[in-house]
Short mmCIF file of C-alpha atoms in Angstrom, two decimals:
data_model
loop_
_atom_site.label_atom_id
_atom_site.label_comp_id
_atom_site.label_asym_id
_atom_site.label_seq_id
_atom_site.Cartn_x
_atom_site.Cartn_y
_atom_site.Cartn_z
CA UNK Z 1 -0.19 0.23 0.01
CA UNK Z 2 2.79 2.39 0.85
CA UNK Z 3 4.55 1.70 -2.54
CA UNK Z 4 1.28 2.30 -4.14
CA UNK Z 5 0.79 5.63 -2.35
CA UNK Z 6 4.09 6.84 -3.20
CA UNK Z 7 3.76 6.21 -7.07
CA UNK Z 8 0.33 7.76 -6.89
CA UNK Z 9 1.97 11.06 -5.40
CA UNK Z 10 4.88 11.01 -7.77
CA UNK Z 11 2.46 10.45 -10.77
CA UNK Z 12 0.28 13.33 -9.40
CA UNK Z 13 3.17 15.80 -9.24
CA UNK Z 14 4.12 14.98 -13.08
CA UNK Z 15 0.50 15.46 -14.09
CA UNK Z 16 0.31 18.95 -12.17
CA UNK Z 17 2.89 20.02 -14.41
CA UNK Z 18 6.19 19.93 -12.77
CA UNK Z 19 9.16 17.49 -13.63
CA UNK Z 20 9.52 15.39 -10.58
CA UNK Z 21 12.35 12.68 -10.48
CA UNK Z 22 12.89 10.38 -7.53
CA UNK Z 23 15.35 7.76 -6.59
CA UNK Z 24 14.69 4.08 -5.63
CA UNK Z 25 15.92 2.45 -2.34
CA UNK Z 26 16.76 -0.57 -4.22
CA UNK Z 27 19.61 1.29 -5.86
CA UNK Z 28 21.32 2.28 -2.57
CA UNK Z 29 24.02 -0.58 -2.62
CA UNK Z 30 24.92 0.32 -6.12
CA UNK Z 31 25.20 3.92 -5.34
CA UNK Z 32 27.56 2.96 -2.59
CA UNK Z 33 29.65 1.15 -4.81
CA UNK Z 34 29.87 4.07 -7.38
CA UNK Z 35 31.03 6.48 -4.46
CA UNK Z 36 33.58 3.90 -3.40
CA UNK Z 37 35.03 3.58 -6.93
CA UNK Z 38 34.72 7.36 -7.89
CA UNK Z 39 38.13 8.88 -8.31
CA UNK Z 40 37.10 12.54 -8.48
CA UNK Z 41 37.65 14.87 -5.63
CA UNK Z 42 35.91 18.11 -4.59
CA UNK Z 43 37.07 21.22 -5.89
CA UNK Z 44 39.15 23.68 -3.57
CA UNK Z 45 41.35 26.62 -4.22
CA UNK Z 46 42.46 29.81 -2.28
CA UNK Z 47 38.80 31.28 -2.51
CA UNK Z 48 36.63 28.22 -2.18
CA UNK Z 49 38.27 26.11 0.46
CA UNK Z 50 36.73 22.88 -0.71
CA UNK Z 51 34.55 20.18 0.37
CA UNK Z 52 31.17 19.30 -1.18
CA UNK Z 53 28.84 21.95 -2.47
CA UNK Z 54 25.91 22.26 -0.09
CA UNK Z 55 22.23 21.51 -0.77
CA UNK Z 56 20.06 23.32 -0.21
CA UNK Z 57 22.11 26.13 -1.64
CA UNK Z 58 24.00 27.19 -4.78
CA UNK Z 59 26.07 24.73 -6.67
CA UNK Z 60 28.57 26.38 -8.77
CA UNK Z 61 29.22 24.79 -12.17
CA UNK Z 62 32.74 26.04 -12.16
CA UNK Z 63 33.56 24.23 -9.26
CA UNK Z 64 33.24 20.92 -10.94
CA UNK Z 65 35.32 18.19 -9.19
CA UNK Z 66 39.02 17.55 -9.63
CA UNK Z 67 40.03 14.50 -11.41
CA UNK Z 68 40.53 15.29 -15.02
CA UNK Z 69 39.20 13.93 -18.23
CA UNK Z 70 37.21 10.76 -18.12
CA UNK Z 71 36.91 11.11 -14.31
CA UNK Z 72 35.65 14.44 -13.42
CA UNK Z 73 34.61 15.57 -16.62
CA UNK Z 74 34.55 14.80 -20.42
CA UNK Z 75 35.34 17.62 -22.95
CA UNK Z 76 36.05 17.31 -26.68
CA UNK Z 77 39.38 19.11 -26.43
CA UNK Z 78 42.10 19.62 -23.89
CA UNK Z 79 42.18 23.61 -24.05
CA UNK Z 80 40.62 26.00 -21.74
CA UNK Z 81 39.25 28.58 -24.22
CA UNK Z 82 38.23 31.20 -21.37
CA UNK Z 83 40.88 31.36 -18.89
CA UNK Z 84 44.52 31.77 -20.28
CA UNK Z 85 43.08 32.36 -23.82
CA UNK Z 86 40.27 34.81 -24.21
CA UNK Z 87 41.05 36.04 -20.57
CA UNK Z 88 44.84 36.98 -20.52
CA UNK Z 89 47.16 34.82 -17.91
CA UNK Z 90 48.27 38.07 -16.09
CA UNK Z 91 48.27 36.59 -12.51
CA UNK Z 92 44.45 37.71 -12.15
CA UNK Z 93 42.48 34.88 -10.30
CA UNK Z 94 39.40 35.12 -12.47
CA UNK Z 95 41.50 35.41 -15.59
CA UNK Z 96 43.59 32.28 -14.76
CA UNK Z 97 40.87 30.23 -13.07
CA UNK Z 98 41.49 26.47 -13.80
CA UNK Z 99 43.25 27.51 -17.18
CA UNK Z 100 45.18 24.33 -17.16
CA UNK Z 101 42.16 22.22 -17.12
CA UNK Z 102 40.14 20.91 -20.19
CA UNK Z 103 36.67 22.45 -19.45
CA UNK Z 104 36.51 25.83 -20.41
CA UNK Z 105 35.70 28.66 -18.04
CA UNK Z 106 35.32 32.17 -17.90
CA UNK Z 107 33.56 34.97 -15.79
CA UNK Z 108 30.96 37.73 -16.21
CA UNK Z 109 32.50 41.15 -17.31
CA UNK Z 110 31.04 44.59 -16.64
CA UNK Z 111 32.67 48.15 -17.11
CA UNK Z 112 33.55 47.36 -20.65
CA UNK Z 113 33.28 50.10 -23.34
CA UNK Z 114 30.89 47.75 -25.17
CA UNK Z 115 28.74 46.10 -22.47
CA UNK Z 116 29.38 42.47 -22.30
CA UNK Z 117 27.52 40.64 -19.45
CA UNK Z 118 25.54 43.61 -18.25
CA UNK Z 119 24.10 44.36 -21.55
CA UNK Z 120 20.46 45.58 -22.21
CA UNK Z 121 19.44 42.19 -23.82
CA UNK Z 122 20.10 40.39 -20.60
CA UNK Z 123 16.67 38.75 -19.24
CA UNK Z 124 18.20 38.68 -15.88
CA UNK Z 125 21.46 40.36 -14.99
CA UNK Z 126 24.11 38.09 -13.53
CA UNK Z 127 26.50 38.91 -10.56
CA UNK Z 128 29.65 40.60 -11.69
CA UNK Z 129 32.65 38.45 -11.81
CA UNK Z 130 30.31 35.25 -11.60
CA UNK Z 131 32.38 32.26 -12.86
CA UNK Z 132 30.70 29.76 -15.55
CA UNK Z 133 31.32 26.92 -17.67
CA UNK Z 134 31.19 27.65 -21.36
CA UNK Z 135 32.22 26.64 -24.80
CA UNK Z 136 30.08 23.75 -24.43
CA UNK Z 137 29.28 20.86 -26.96
CA UNK Z 138 26.81 17.81 -26.87
CA UNK Z 139 28.32 14.96 -25.37
CA UNK Z 140 30.32 16.78 -22.78
CA UNK Z 141 29.60 16.58 -19.12
CA UNK Z 142 31.03 17.19 -15.59
CA UNK Z 143 30.63 16.26 -12.04
CA UNK Z 144 29.83 18.19 -9.02
CA UNK Z 145 30.17 16.57 -5.58
CA UNK Z 146 27.37 17.80 -3.33
CA UNK Z 147 26.38 17.32 0.41
CA UNK Z 148 22.47 17.18 0.86
CA UNK Z 149 21.57 18.47 4.22
CA UNK Z 150 18.13 16.84 4.53
CA UNK Z 151 16.35 14.17 2.43
CA UNK Z 152 13.55 15.85 0.54
CA UNK Z 153 12.20 17.17 -2.79
CA UNK Z 154 14.11 20.16 -4.31
CA UNK Z 155 13.39 22.48 -6.90
CA UNK Z 156 16.29 23.61 -9.32
CA UNK Z 157 16.80 26.93 -11.08
CA UNK Z 158 19.49 27.51 -13.46
CA UNK Z 159 21.58 30.82 -14.41
CA UNK Z 160 22.90 30.28 -17.98
CA UNK Z 161 23.05 31.90 -21.54
CA UNK Z 162 22.08 29.67 -24.49
CA UNK Z 163 22.65 30.99 -28.04
CA UNK Z 164 20.71 28.13 -29.79
CA UNK Z 165 18.58 26.53 -27.09
CA UNK Z 166 19.34 22.62 -26.67
CA UNK Z 167 18.90 20.16 -23.82
CA UNK Z 168 20.80 19.11 -20.61
CA UNK Z 169 20.48 16.21 -18.25
CA UNK Z 170 21.41 15.40 -14.60
CA UNK Z 171 22.56 12.11 -13.29
CA UNK Z 172 23.15 11.34 -9.31
CA UNK Z 173 25.91 8.73 -8.66
CA UNK Z 174 26.02 7.64 -12.02
CA UNK Z 175 22.27 7.10 -12.60
CA UNK Z 176 19.76 9.41 -14.42
CA UNK Z 177 18.32 11.79 -12.24
CA UNK Z 178 16.66 14.28 -14.48
CA UNK Z 179 16.19 13.22 -18.16
CA UNK Z 180 16.83 15.73 -20.96
CA UNK Z 181 15.39 19.19 -20.12
CA UNK Z 182 14.89 21.83 -22.73
CA UNK Z 183 16.85 24.99 -22.31
CA UNK Z 184 15.23 28.12 -23.47
CA UNK Z 185 17.31 30.03 -26.09
CA UNK Z 186 18.40 33.50 -24.93
CA UNK Z 187 19.25 34.69 -28.59
CA UNK Z 188 17.75 38.10 -29.42
CA UNK Z 189 18.32 39.08 -32.99
CA UNK Z 190 17.74 42.85 -32.02
CA UNK Z 191 21.29 42.75 -30.59
CA UNK Z 192 23.55 44.44 -33.16
CA UNK Z 193 26.63 42.91 -31.51
CA UNK Z 194 27.05 39.49 -32.88
CA UNK Z 195 29.38 37.89 -30.41
CA UNK Z 196 27.12 39.13 -27.58
CA UNK Z 197 24.50 36.33 -28.43
CA UNK Z 198 26.46 34.36 -25.92
CA UNK Z 199 26.04 36.74 -23.20
CA UNK Z 200 22.26 37.23 -22.89
CA UNK Z 201 21.60 35.88 -19.30
CA UNK Z 202 18.62 34.36 -18.07
CA UNK Z 203 17.22 32.28 -15.06
CA UNK Z 204 15.31 29.17 -15.81
CA UNK Z 205 13.24 28.71 -12.70
CA UNK Z 206 12.09 25.41 -11.45
CA UNK Z 207 13.42 23.59 -14.36
CA UNK Z 208 13.13 20.17 -12.63
CA UNK Z 209 12.35 18.86 -9.02
CA UNK Z 210 14.41 16.09 -7.76
CA UNK Z 211 14.11 13.83 -4.84
CA UNK Z 212 17.35 13.75 -2.94
CA UNK Z 213 18.41 11.72 0.00
CA UNK Z 214 20.61 13.05 2.68
CA UNK Z 215 24.38 12.56 2.57
CA UNK Z 216 27.01 12.93 -0.19
CA UNK Z 217 26.58 12.44 -3.83
CA UNK Z 218 28.03 13.17 -7.28
CA UNK Z 219 25.85 15.25 -9.69
CA UNK Z 220 26.72 14.83 -13.39
CA UNK Z 221 25.53 17.68 -15.86
CA UNK Z 222 25.43 16.58 -19.31
CA UNK Z 223 25.17 18.69 -22.48
CA UNK Z 224 22.49 16.53 -24.31
CA UNK Z 225 22.02 18.74 -27.60
CA UNK Z 226 23.29 22.00 -29.32
CA UNK Z 227 25.79 23.00 -26.82
CA UNK Z 228 26.77 26.87 -27.25
CA UNK Z 229 25.57 27.45 -23.44
CA UNK Z 230 27.32 29.33 -20.55
CA UNK Z 231 26.33 27.47 -17.37
CA UNK Z 232 26.71 29.52 -14.10
CA UNK Z 233 25.06 27.76 -11.26
CA UNK Z 234 22.31 25.65 -10.05
CA UNK Z 235 20.16 26.70 -7.11
CA UNK Z 236 18.61 23.97 -5.14
CA UNK Z 237 15.87 24.87 -2.69
CA UNK Z 238 13.41 22.56 -0.73
CA UNK Z 239 10.01 22.28 -2.39
CA UNK Z 240 8.09 21.91 0.90
CA UNK Z 241 9.82 23.97 3.66
#
């Protein structure tokens, strides 16, 4: 009876219009095995002092795990096209952020002669100096180790740009958590600056609802289609406080 009631409640949430994804207790042993075998480590540096990112809270995409290609991420080339390339390697923290790693990272820039990330075509103005993962392509992915404070259902918001739309998905401990989610394009043909199509920021609110158990887990974000997205952070908030 309890199982039937749980399935009924989950089905009701889906029919109500939200995307709801839950885990299965029978997967617990497999997930424990995944965590024991996983060779990635939580990110840390002089600014972020390490440890899993916290849920509820803000999970920064640029704080993807240490571990390198095939462990903490998969990228189609080995060059960071933001840090150390677009952004000069001049010793500045933001310009050189993770510049020797394969995932391309950059940060939001204000105060330019031609407005970049605080431009009039933003749907939402991002924080200044916000780090993000960019130059994304379909098939790429990255891991973020997180610590969930309380078992529960969480809604997810995403700060991003997307020149072409596309889709992303999320795994938890190597198993699907959220199937492909369509990302709304932020392209605006009224913008006369062509390269700024990659800098129209938006927040997708409640893009999914997920059931997360208490404890440490590894979230994997996949670029499913299109790419050309800049991914800043995921906000996880309890659905029922």
